[in-house]
């Protein structure tokens, strides 16, 4: 008998859609399966004001059609005007604000250098109930890249949360057992997104047997014990952990390069991979919480009304190795094992 599961349609709580020809090429990969997504603002130039977010939202909707809802974010800079943030939120244009430490990742040059300079914005956000989404890595050159998330918790995140305890915060794309433990130790107003690829790869996948640029993303995948901690958190049923794919397309020439860009593109096969990972963990019953219930609960939004069905086939499913876009091909994340769950 064919095994199939029908669940509430999922959302993606951390997604890069880019703009222009890249947006047009890759947005259908998400809109096909997901009802809503939190849209990252790290365009060039970044989405910093409410009016920028409104324009970008319209360009996304023109590509996807109305069956997909982009939940917009603003890119926090040291110049961000608290009144603009609050007004954009009140007008329903934005859902959250994203904080990148300056230089932490792709297109983050306008990020925050001095966290004291954004204190006023954070206080206004706490009062208005606007979540802060953190790229949780310090950028200090003396800190090893594999330690940057754990150090961020101690040096930046915990001090911000102590200074502004009412602020709702999401640690984006967590990659360490330190982050899992920190989230578990904190009250409900701290949540965390976990990507698909960090549930699958550890740092060996990037570095052993030749360098694999399509597995390079930020925060970089850590050692196996951390991957296991992430699977444990995602499949535990703890509502503070939810899916944020961080699907981040770059063209192949930008990835397969002497200075390759960070980002894994998982939109196309994310749900098939997640079903595999949750099944392996004996936790298929927790998949709906992770993809469809925990996120809306944190964001205080209704769960989706539609459903999505996954069916397990006997032979491996096929999916495109690359998505062709007007700016070049984008390689789809290869989990390194055959997939059997197909989205109907
Ligand atoms: C993201 C991108 O390409 O925009 N890259 C990545 O490796 N995750 C930026 C980010 O979310 O850090
Ligand atoms: Zn991201």
Tab-separated table of C-alpha atoms and ligand atoms in Angstrom:
chain	number	residue	atom	x	y	z
A	1	UNK	CA	0.000	0.000	0.000
A	2	UNK	CA	1.300	3.490	-0.835
A	3	UNK	CA	2.152	5.495	2.249
A	4	UNK	CA	0.916	9.059	2.144
A	5	UNK	CA	0.517	11.876	4.626
A	6	UNK	CA	-1.705	14.922	4.272
A	7	UNK	CA	-0.855	17.863	6.494
A	8	UNK	CA	-1.489	21.586	6.847
A	9	UNK	CA	0.240	23.484	4.025
A	10	UNK	CA	3.702	24.561	5.213
A	11	UNK	CA	5.366	27.968	5.576
A	12	UNK	CA	9.027	28.890	5.217
A	13	UNK	CA	10.136	31.239	7.996
A	14	UNK	CA	13.433	32.273	6.345
A	15	UNK	CA	13.769	32.564	2.592
A	16	UNK	CA	15.873	34.461	0.032
A	17	UNK	CA	13.936	35.256	-3.144
A	18	UNK	CA	16.321	37.886	-4.598
A	19	UNK	CA	14.942	40.165	-7.323
A	20	UNK	CA	14.601	40.544	-11.101
A	21	UNK	CA	15.412	37.521	-13.270
A	22	UNK	CA	16.573	35.421	-10.293
A	23	UNK	CA	13.277	36.078	-8.466
A	24	UNK	CA	11.330	35.134	-11.575
A	25	UNK	CA	13.341	31.926	-11.971
A	26	UNK	CA	13.286	30.591	-8.426
A	27	UNK	CA	10.111	31.953	-6.745
A	28	UNK	CA	7.895	29.197	-8.247
A	29	UNK	CA	10.050	26.601	-6.469
A	30	UNK	CA	8.796	27.925	-3.130
A	31	UNK	CA	5.293	29.074	-4.116
A	32	UNK	CA	4.479	25.605	-5.477
A	33	UNK	CA	4.533	24.097	-1.963
A	34	UNK	CA	4.568	26.856	0.641
A	35	UNK	CA	1.717	29.180	1.533
A	36	UNK	CA	3.830	31.927	3.124
A	37	UNK	CA	7.464	32.805	3.649
A	38	UNK	CA	9.447	35.332	5.631
A	39	UNK	CA	11.382	37.158	2.934
A	40	UNK	CA	14.949	38.163	3.692
A	41	UNK	CA	15.803	41.808	2.956
A	42	UNK	CA	19.463	41.402	1.898
A	43	UNK	CA	19.016	42.689	-1.632
A	44	UNK	CA	21.543	45.058	-3.179
A	45	UNK	CA	20.752	47.706	-1.997
A	46	UNK	CA	19.007	46.249	1.066
A	47	UNK	CA	15.323	46.630	1.931
A	48	UNK	CA	15.637	49.232	4.685
A	49	UNK	CA	12.464	51.300	4.695
A	50	UNK	CA	8.807	50.391	4.760
A	51	UNK	CA	8.367	51.792	1.243
A	52	UNK	CA	11.177	49.517	-0.065
A	53	UNK	CA	9.484	46.480	1.483
A	54	UNK	CA	6.151	47.434	-0.054
A	55	UNK	CA	7.696	47.713	-3.527
A	56	UNK	CA	9.555	44.410	-3.142
A	57	UNK	CA	6.390	42.678	-1.899
A	58	UNK	CA	4.568	43.796	-5.044
A	59	UNK	CA	7.364	42.500	-7.297
A	60	UNK	CA	7.215	39.126	-5.533
A	61	UNK	CA	3.438	38.901	-5.834
A	62	UNK	CA	3.628	39.803	-9.524
A	63	UNK	CA	5.849	36.718	-9.920
A	64	UNK	CA	4.084	34.216	-7.673
A	65	UNK	CA	0.451	35.244	-7.933
A	66	UNK	CA	-1.851	35.705	-4.939
A	67	UNK	CA	-1.791	32.087	-3.719
A	68	UNK	CA	1.556	32.790	-2.020
A	69	UNK	CA	1.969	35.365	0.752
A	70	UNK	CA	5.373	37.018	1.168
A	71	UNK	CA	5.856	38.189	4.754
A	72	UNK	CA	8.256	41.085	4.437
A	73	UNK	CA	11.145	42.115	6.664
A	74	UNK	CA	13.267	45.229	6.989
A	75	UNK	CA	17.042	45.187	7.104
A	76	UNK	CA	18.181	46.782	10.342
A	77	UNK	CA	20.912	49.410	10.017
A	78	UNK	CA	22.354	51.854	12.516
A	79	UNK	CA	20.293	54.526	10.708
A	80	UNK	CA	16.949	52.691	10.887
A	81	UNK	CA	14.172	55.016	12.008
A	82	UNK	CA	12.023	53.390	14.730
A	83	UNK	CA	8.962	55.346	13.554
A	84	UNK	CA	9.292	53.970	10.001
A	85	UNK	CA	9.524	50.399	11.330
A	86	UNK	CA	6.500	50.772	13.577
A	87	UNK	CA	4.462	52.478	10.832
A	88	UNK	CA	5.321	49.756	8.272
A	89	UNK	CA	4.274	47.099	10.770
A	90	UNK	CA	1.045	48.903	11.621
A	91	UNK	CA	0.244	49.211	7.919
A	92	UNK	CA	0.695	45.441	7.512
A	93	UNK	CA	3.662	45.872	5.142
A	94	UNK	CA	6.256	44.139	7.311
A	95	UNK	CA	6.173	41.201	9.705
A	96	UNK	CA	9.645	41.422	11.260
A	97	UNK	CA	13.052	43.116	11.228
A	98	UNK	CA	16.288	41.314	10.348
A	99	UNK	CA	19.561	42.046	12.083
A	100	UNK	CA	22.810	41.156	10.317
A	101	UNK	CA	26.059	41.902	12.097
A	102	UNK	CA	27.978	43.925	9.473
A	103	UNK	CA	29.923	41.608	7.176
A	104	UNK	CA	28.517	38.366	8.620
A	105	UNK	CA	27.171	36.952	5.351
A	106	UNK	CA	26.054	37.602	1.764
A	107	UNK	CA	25.087	41.285	1.237
A	108	UNK	CA	25.454	42.286	4.874
A	109	UNK	CA	27.810	45.243	4.533
A	110	UNK	CA	25.127	47.677	5.767
A	111	UNK	CA	24.496	45.603	8.887
A	112	UNK	CA	25.007	46.593	12.501
A	113	UNK	CA	28.504	47.285	13.900
A	114	UNK	CA	27.586	48.816	17.236
A	115	UNK	CA	24.570	47.134	18.808
A	116	UNK	CA	24.074	50.044	21.225
A	117	UNK	CA	23.150	52.203	18.219
A	118	UNK	CA	20.030	50.146	17.484
A	119	UNK	CA	18.764	50.024	21.067
A	120	UNK	CA	16.048	52.614	20.365
A	121	UNK	CA	14.676	50.610	17.422
A	122	UNK	CA	14.703	47.401	19.450
A	123	UNK	CA	12.777	49.070	22.257
A	124	UNK	CA	10.166	50.395	19.825
A	125	UNK	CA	9.888	46.908	18.309
A	126	UNK	CA	9.423	45.291	21.716
A	127	UNK	CA	6.637	47.725	22.477
A	128	UNK	CA	4.926	47.162	19.113
A	129	UNK	CA	5.397	43.361	19.269
A	130	UNK	CA	7.596	43.236	16.142
A	131	UNK	CA	9.938	40.226	16.114
A	132	UNK	CA	13.691	40.662	15.660
A	133	UNK	CA	15.304	38.013	13.459
A	134	UNK	CA	19.010	37.537	14.148
A	135	UNK	CA	21.767	36.317	11.927
A	136	UNK	CA	23.571	34.892	14.934
A	137	UNK	CA	27.283	35.113	14.196
A	138	UNK	CA	29.916	37.525	15.423
A	139	UNK	CA	32.246	38.884	12.762
A	140	UNK	CA	35.332	39.473	14.904
A	141	UNK	CA	38.281	38.120	12.903
A	142	UNK	CA	39.825	36.636	16.022
A	143	UNK	CA	36.828	34.317	16.501
A	144	UNK	CA	37.030	30.999	14.651
A	145	UNK	CA	34.267	30.619	12.063
A	146	UNK	CA	33.027	27.428	13.745
A	147	UNK	CA	32.639	29.270	17.084
A	148	UNK	CA	30.939	32.410	15.801
A	149	UNK	CA	27.386	31.360	16.647
A	150	UNK	CA	28.154	30.304	20.213
A	151	UNK	CA	30.100	33.524	20.806
A	152	UNK	CA	27.226	35.586	19.353
A	153	UNK	CA	24.857	34.146	21.964
A	154	UNK	CA	27.108	35.267	24.824
A	155	UNK	CA	28.336	38.585	23.453
A	156	UNK	CA	25.349	39.927	21.527
A	157	UNK	CA	22.110	37.983	21.841
A	158	UNK	CA	21.942	37.402	25.555
A	159	UNK	CA	22.829	41.043	26.381
A	160	UNK	CA	20.151	42.296	23.931
A	161	UNK	CA	17.548	40.002	25.460
A	162	UNK	CA	18.473	41.068	29.001
A	163	UNK	CA	18.293	44.752	28.044
A	164	UNK	CA	15.003	44.318	26.156
A	165	UNK	CA	13.288	41.315	27.761
A	166	UNK	CA	9.935	41.931	26.049
A	167	UNK	CA	11.460	41.747	22.566
A	168	UNK	CA	10.372	38.684	20.578
A	169	UNK	CA	13.468	37.202	18.955
A	170	UNK	CA	14.126	34.463	16.408
A	171	UNK	CA	17.615	33.019	16.157
A	172	UNK	CA	17.794	32.311	12.464
A	173	UNK	CA	19.269	29.137	10.949
A	174	UNK	CA	20.796	27.739	14.126
A	175	UNK	CA	23.694	25.333	13.606
A	176	UNK	CA	24.948	24.353	17.069
A	177	UNK	CA	23.938	22.428	20.158
A	178	UNK	CA	24.807	25.657	22.025
A	179	UNK	CA	21.978	27.465	20.228
A	180	UNK	CA	19.554	24.581	20.847
A	181	UNK	CA	20.414	24.636	24.543
A	182	UNK	CA	20.115	28.418	24.748
A	183	UNK	CA	16.663	28.441	23.123
A	184	UNK	CA	15.488	25.657	25.422
A	185	UNK	CA	16.710	27.588	28.480
A	186	UNK	CA	14.785	30.737	27.593
A	187	UNK	CA	11.156	31.872	27.808
A	188	UNK	CA	8.709	31.428	24.918
A	189	UNK	CA	9.535	34.786	23.336
A	190	UNK	CA	12.716	33.280	21.877
A	191	UNK	CA	12.314	30.948	18.902
A	192	UNK	CA	14.694	29.481	16.343
A	193	UNK	CA	14.547	28.485	12.715
A	194	UNK	CA	16.369	25.406	11.457
A	195	UNK	CA	17.233	24.893	7.796
A	196	UNK	CA	16.765	21.731	5.785
A	197	UNK	CA	20.431	21.446	4.866
A	198	UNK	CA	21.702	21.775	8.441
A	199	UNK	CA	19.607	18.717	9.319
A	200	UNK	CA	21.485	16.780	6.640
A	201	UNK	CA	25.098	17.905	6.320
A	202	UNK	CA	27.973	18.414	8.706
A	203	UNK	CA	31.296	20.080	7.946
A	204	UNK	CA	32.782	16.872	6.509
A	205	UNK	CA	30.285	17.068	3.662
A	206	UNK	CA	31.808	20.415	2.670
A	207	UNK	CA	35.467	19.546	3.058
A	208	UNK	CA	36.189	15.815	2.762
A	209	UNK	CA	37.136	14.408	-0.651
A	210	UNK	CA	37.377	17.822	-2.314
A	211	UNK	CA	35.712	21.129	-1.530
A	212	UNK	CA	31.956	21.144	-2.261
A	213	UNK	CA	30.865	24.730	-2.918
A	214	UNK	CA	27.164	23.862	-3.054
A	215	UNK	CA	27.317	22.777	0.610
A	216	UNK	CA	28.876	26.061	1.708
A	217	UNK	CA	26.486	28.396	3.485
A	218	UNK	CA	26.530	30.678	6.483
A	219	UNK	CA	26.420	29.892	9.286
A	220	UNK	CA	28.694	27.115	8.039
A	221	UNK	CA	27.685	23.541	8.919
A	222	UNK	CA	29.388	22.345	12.105
A	223	UNK	CA	30.551	18.940	13.374
A	224	UNK	CA	28.224	15.925	13.475
A	225	UNK	CA	27.274	16.275	17.173
A	226	UNK	CA	25.718	19.646	16.316
A	227	UNK	CA	23.771	18.252	13.363
A	228	UNK	CA	22.395	15.536	15.658
A	229	UNK	CA	21.342	18.203	18.197
A	230	UNK	CA	19.497	20.074	15.429
A	231	UNK	CA	17.639	16.935	14.309
A	232	UNK	CA	16.754	16.292	17.929
A	233	UNK	CA	15.382	19.843	18.340
A	234	UNK	CA	13.451	19.825	15.049
A	235	UNK	CA	11.851	16.430	15.670
A	236	UNK	CA	11.219	16.933	19.400
A	237	UNK	CA	7.862	18.651	19.047
A	238	UNK	CA	9.173	21.702	20.962
A	239	UNK	CA	7.175	24.559	19.396
A	240	UNK	CA	10.056	27.032	19.615
A	241	UNK	CA	11.816	25.306	16.703
A	242	UNK	CA	10.400	25.756	13.219
A	243	UNK	CA	11.401	25.522	9.568
A	244	UNK	CA	13.277	28.353	7.919
A	245	UNK	CA	14.905	26.843	4.847
A	246	UNK	CA	17.308	29.743	4.247
A	247	UNK	CA	17.068	28.614	0.640
A	248	UNK	CA	19.565	31.068	-0.857
A	249	UNK	CA	20.094	30.876	-4.617
A	250	UNK	CA	23.348	31.862	-6.258
A	251	UNK	CA	24.179	31.078	-9.875
A	252	UNK	CA	26.610	28.219	-10.414
A	253	UNK	CA	29.369	30.547	-11.576
A	254	UNK	CA	29.109	32.477	-8.292
A	255	UNK	CA	29.236	29.244	-6.234
A	256	UNK	CA	31.892	27.374	-8.237
A	257	UNK	CA	34.371	30.180	-7.901
A	258	UNK	CA	37.723	30.904	-6.224
A	259	UNK	CA	35.685	32.982	-3.734
A	260	UNK	CA	32.397	31.089	-3.780
A	261	UNK	CA	29.218	32.630	-2.363
A	262	UNK	CA	27.532	31.276	0.765
A	263	UNK	CA	24.069	29.772	0.368
A	264	UNK	CA	22.348	26.437	-0.305
A	265	UNK	CA	19.338	26.310	-2.619
A	266	UNK	CA	16.824	23.865	-1.121
A	267	UNK	CA	13.419	25.249	-2.131
A	268	UNK	CA	12.844	22.593	-4.790
A	269	UNK	CA	13.247	19.452	-2.671
A	270	UNK	CA	12.981	20.682	0.914
A	271	UNK	CA	9.768	18.869	1.801
A	272	UNK	CA	10.987	15.549	0.365
A	273	UNK	CA	14.201	15.862	2.369
A	274	UNK	CA	12.384	16.816	5.563
A	275	UNK	CA	9.997	13.871	5.295
A	276	UNK	CA	13.045	11.613	4.897
A	277	UNK	CA	14.846	13.123	7.913
A	278	UNK	CA	11.766	12.994	10.155
A	279	UNK	CA	10.983	9.421	9.089
A	280	UNK	CA	14.568	8.337	9.840
A	281	UNK	CA	14.201	9.925	13.278
A	282	UNK	CA	10.930	8.028	13.845
A	283	UNK	CA	9.154	11.379	14.069
A	284	UNK	CA	6.966	11.772	10.988
A	285	UNK	CA	4.182	12.779	13.386
A	286	UNK	CA	6.240	15.864	14.356
A	287	UNK	CA	6.748	17.105	10.791
A	288	UNK	CA	3.539	19.134	10.674
A	289	UNK	CA	4.456	21.012	13.854
A	290	UNK	CA	7.865	21.903	12.439
A	291	UNK	CA	6.686	22.984	8.978
A	292	UNK	CA	3.161	24.275	9.560
A	293	UNK	CA	2.207	24.949	13.190
A	294	UNK	CA	5.128	26.159	15.315
A	295	UNK	CA	6.006	29.093	13.060
A	296	UNK	CA	2.512	30.623	12.946
A	297	UNK	CA	2.235	30.108	16.692
A	298	UNK	CA	5.428	32.091	17.309
A	299	UNK	CA	4.446	34.819	14.825
A	300	UNK	CA	0.868	34.915	16.205
A	301	UNK	CA	-0.593	34.192	12.787
A	302	UNK	CA	-3.306	31.669	11.913
A	303	UNK	CA	-2.174	28.305	10.546
A	304	UNK	CA	-2.858	27.799	6.851
A	305	UNK	CA	-6.204	26.436	5.778
A	306	UNK	CA	-4.946	24.414	2.791
A	307	UNK	CA	-3.236	21.037	2.939
A	308	UNK	CA	-0.309	19.358	1.228
A	309	UNK	CA	0.104	15.642	0.598
A	310	UNK	CA	3.381	13.728	0.582
A	311	UNK	CA	3.456	10.254	-0.896
A	312	UNK	CA	6.229	7.726	-0.443
A	313	UNK	CA	7.199	5.991	-3.638
A	314	UNK	CA	8.947	2.626	-3.891
A	315	UNK	CA	11.641	3.894	-6.234
A	316	UNK	CA	13.623	7.119	-5.744
A	317	UNK	CA	11.868	10.248	-6.972
A	318	UNK	CA	13.500	12.549	-9.487
A	319	UNK	CA	13.857	16.312	-9.228
A	320	UNK	CA	15.792	18.824	-11.315
A	321	UNK	CA	19.510	19.039	-10.586
A	322	UNK	CA	19.430	22.724	-11.556
A	323	UNK	CA	16.864	25.461	-11.979
A	324	UNK	CA	17.488	27.560	-15.065
A	325	UNK	CA	17.019	31.289	-14.488
A	326	UNK	CA	17.519	34.355	-16.664
A	327	UNK	CA	20.842	34.989	-14.892
A	328	UNK	CA	22.140	31.415	-15.090
A	329	UNK	CA	21.589	27.964	-13.591
A	330	UNK	CA	21.133	27.433	-9.841
A	331	UNK	CA	22.091	24.019	-8.452
A	332	UNK	CA	19.478	22.330	-6.299
A	333	UNK	CA	20.789	21.014	-2.966
A	334	UNK	CA	21.813	17.365	-3.192
A	335	UNK	CA	21.158	15.666	0.161
A	336	UNK	CA	23.541	12.862	-0.788
A	337	UNK	CA	20.908	10.138	-0.492
A	338	UNK	CA	17.940	9.118	-2.631
A	339	UNK	CA	14.586	10.693	-1.833
A	340	UNK	CA	11.340	8.741	-1.798
A	341	UNK	CA	8.770	11.267	-0.525
A	342	UNK	CA	7.113	13.235	-3.293
A	343	UNK	CA	4.828	16.254	-2.942
A	344	UNK	CA	1.622	15.508	-4.820
B	1	LIG	C1	22.434	33.874	2.524
B	1	LIG	C2	22.369	34.571	1.159
B	1	LIG	O1	22.932	34.033	0.194
B	1	LIG	O2	21.734	35.612	1.053
B	1	LIG	N1	23.512	32.924	2.505
B	1	LIG	C3	23.673	31.874	3.340
B	1	LIG	O3	24.717	31.228	3.281
B	1	LIG	N2	22.745	31.523	4.193
B	1	LIG	C4	22.579	34.882	3.598
B	1	LIG	C5	22.311	34.348	4.984
B	1	LIG	O4	21.183	34.035	5.325
B	1	LIG	O5	23.262	34.244	5.767
B	2	LIG	ZN1	19.422	33.517	5.064
